[in-house]
Amino acid sequence: IGQLLIESFFQFARADDYKKVLIHVLSTNHTAIDFYKHLGFELEAYLSNQFYIDDHYTDDCIFSYYLEDIHAR
């Protein structure tokens, strides 16, 4: 279901002329990171100690996905 939701979102984003999608994922959420990488998202930035959760600092992974082939021009 998750992949279908993302693909549907991509269709809406393309229809509104978006070129790029950014998402934030907690570095401890390995399942989500693997899922987004499988879909073609790439790690664009890594922010250390960005969140304080349950008495621990957690890093923020920022992933990007280009909705158009930027090398096609």
PDB file of C-alpha atoms in Angstrom:
ATOM      1  CA  ILE A   1       0.000   0.000   0.000  1.00  0.00           C
ATOM      2  CA  GLY A   2       2.842   2.387   0.824  1.00  0.00           C
ATOM      3  CA  GLN A   3       4.328   2.186  -2.654  1.00  0.00           C
ATOM      4  CA  LEU A   4       0.934   2.823  -4.260  1.00  0.00           C
ATOM      5  CA  LEU A   5       0.435   5.897  -2.069  1.00  0.00           C
ATOM      6  CA  ILE A   6       3.852   7.303  -2.993  1.00  0.00           C
ATOM      7  CA  GLU A   7       3.267   6.662  -6.704  1.00  0.00           C
ATOM      8  CA  SER A   8      -0.120   8.376  -6.486  1.00  0.00           C
ATOM      9  CA  PHE A   9       1.481  11.327  -4.708  1.00  0.00           C
ATOM     10  CA  PHE A  10       4.133  11.533  -7.455  1.00  0.00           C
ATOM     11  CA  GLN A  11       1.371  11.764 -10.078  1.00  0.00           C
ATOM     12  CA  PHE A  12      -0.272  14.664  -8.236  1.00  0.00           C
ATOM     13  CA  ALA A  13       3.075  16.391  -7.737  1.00  0.00           C
ATOM     14  CA  ARG A  14       3.982  16.057 -11.423  1.00  0.00           C
ATOM     15  CA  ALA A  15       0.550  17.395 -12.415  1.00  0.00           C
ATOM     16  CA  ASP A  16       1.282  20.479 -10.277  1.00  0.00           C
ATOM     17  CA  ASP A  17       4.693  20.819 -11.984  1.00  0.00           C
ATOM     18  CA  TYR A  18       6.798  19.862  -8.977  1.00  0.00           C
ATOM     19  CA  LYS A  19      10.338  18.876  -9.902  1.00  0.00           C
ATOM     20  CA  LYS A  20      11.605  17.384  -6.654  1.00  0.00           C
ATOM     21  CA  VAL A  21      10.276  15.760  -3.479  1.00  0.00           C
ATOM     22  CA  LEU A  22      12.013  15.963  -0.083  1.00  0.00           C
ATOM     23  CA  ILE A  23      11.247  13.786   2.917  1.00  0.00           C
ATOM     24  CA  HIS A  24      12.624  13.666   6.453  1.00  0.00           C
ATOM     25  CA  VAL A  25      13.209  10.276   8.076  1.00  0.00           C
ATOM     26  CA  LEU A  26      14.548   9.544  11.544  1.00  0.00           C
ATOM     27  CA  SER A  27      17.890   7.759  11.266  1.00  0.00           C
ATOM     28  CA  THR A  28      16.594   5.054  13.610  1.00  0.00           C
ATOM     29  CA  ASN A  29      13.740   4.145  11.229  1.00  0.00           C
ATOM     30  CA  HIS A  30      15.677   1.622   9.155  1.00  0.00           C
ATOM     31  CA  THR A  31      12.547   0.085   7.617  1.00  0.00           C
ATOM     32  CA  ALA A  32      11.457   3.458   6.207  1.00  0.00           C
ATOM     33  CA  ILE A  33      14.969   4.252   4.983  1.00  0.00           C
ATOM     34  CA  ASP A  34      15.149   0.932   3.107  1.00  0.00           C
ATOM     35  CA  PHE A  35      11.656   1.506   1.679  1.00  0.00           C
ATOM     36  CA  TYR A  36      12.432   4.983   0.349  1.00  0.00           C
ATOM     37  CA  LYS A  37      15.785   3.887  -1.085  1.00  0.00           C
ATOM     38  CA  HIS A  38      13.993   1.030  -2.854  1.00  0.00           C
ATOM     39  CA  LEU A  39      11.685   3.616  -4.459  1.00  0.00           C
ATOM     40  CA  GLY A  40      14.654   5.611  -5.735  1.00  0.00           C
ATOM     41  CA  PHE A  41      15.018   8.291  -3.061  1.00  0.00           C
ATOM     42  CA  GLU A  42      18.595   9.377  -2.387  1.00  0.00           C
ATOM     43  CA  LEU A  43      20.113  10.678   0.826  1.00  0.00           C
ATOM     44  CA  GLU A  44      20.664  14.394   0.330  1.00  0.00           C
ATOM     45  CA  ALA A  45      21.523  15.571   3.850  1.00  0.00           C
ATOM     46  CA  TYR A  46      22.173  14.171   7.295  1.00  0.00           C
ATOM     47  CA  LEU A  47      21.510  16.389  10.305  1.00  0.00           C
ATOM     48  CA  SER A  48      23.114  15.097  13.488  1.00  0.00           C
ATOM     49  CA  ASN A  49      21.299  15.252  16.840  1.00  0.00           C
ATOM     50  CA  GLN A  50      18.290  16.973  15.282  1.00  0.00           C
ATOM     51  CA  PHE A  51      15.587  15.468  17.505  1.00  0.00           C
ATOM     52  CA  TYR A  52      15.470  14.637  21.198  1.00  0.00           C
ATOM     53  CA  ILE A  53      13.248  11.587  21.670  1.00  0.00           C
ATOM     54  CA  ASP A  54      12.962   9.380  24.759  1.00  0.00           C
ATOM     55  CA  ASP A  55      16.026  10.930  26.411  1.00  0.00           C
ATOM     56  CA  HIS A  56      18.217  10.394  23.319  1.00  0.00           C
ATOM     57  CA  TYR A  57      19.254  12.515  20.389  1.00  0.00           C
ATOM     58  CA  THR A  58      18.292  11.193  16.966  1.00  0.00           C
ATOM     59  CA  ASP A  59      19.596  12.219  13.567  1.00  0.00           C
ATOM     60  CA  ASP A  60      17.466  13.445  10.674  1.00  0.00           C
ATOM     61  CA  CYS A  61      17.969  11.962   7.209  1.00  0.00           C
ATOM     62  CA  ILE A  62      16.730  14.114   4.354  1.00  0.00           C
ATOM     63  CA  PHE A  63      15.996  12.176   1.187  1.00  0.00           C
ATOM     64  CA  SER A  64      15.180  13.565  -2.241  1.00  0.00           C
ATOM     65  CA  TYR A  65      13.495  12.209  -5.342  1.00  0.00           C
ATOM     66  CA  TYR A  66      13.565  14.007  -8.699  1.00  0.00           C
ATOM     67  CA  LEU A  67      10.270  13.829 -10.548  1.00  0.00           C
ATOM     68  CA  GLU A  68      11.880  14.529 -13.900  1.00  0.00           C
ATOM     69  CA  ASP A  69      15.064  13.376 -15.543  1.00  0.00           C
ATOM     70  CA  ILE A  70      17.341  16.347 -14.881  1.00  0.00           C
ATOM     71  CA  HIS A  71      19.926  14.999 -17.323  1.00  0.00           C
ATOM     72  CA  ALA A  72      17.529  14.823 -20.292  1.00  0.00           C
ATOM     73  CA  ARG A  73      18.014  18.405 -21.441  1.00  0.00           C
TER      74      ARG A  73
END
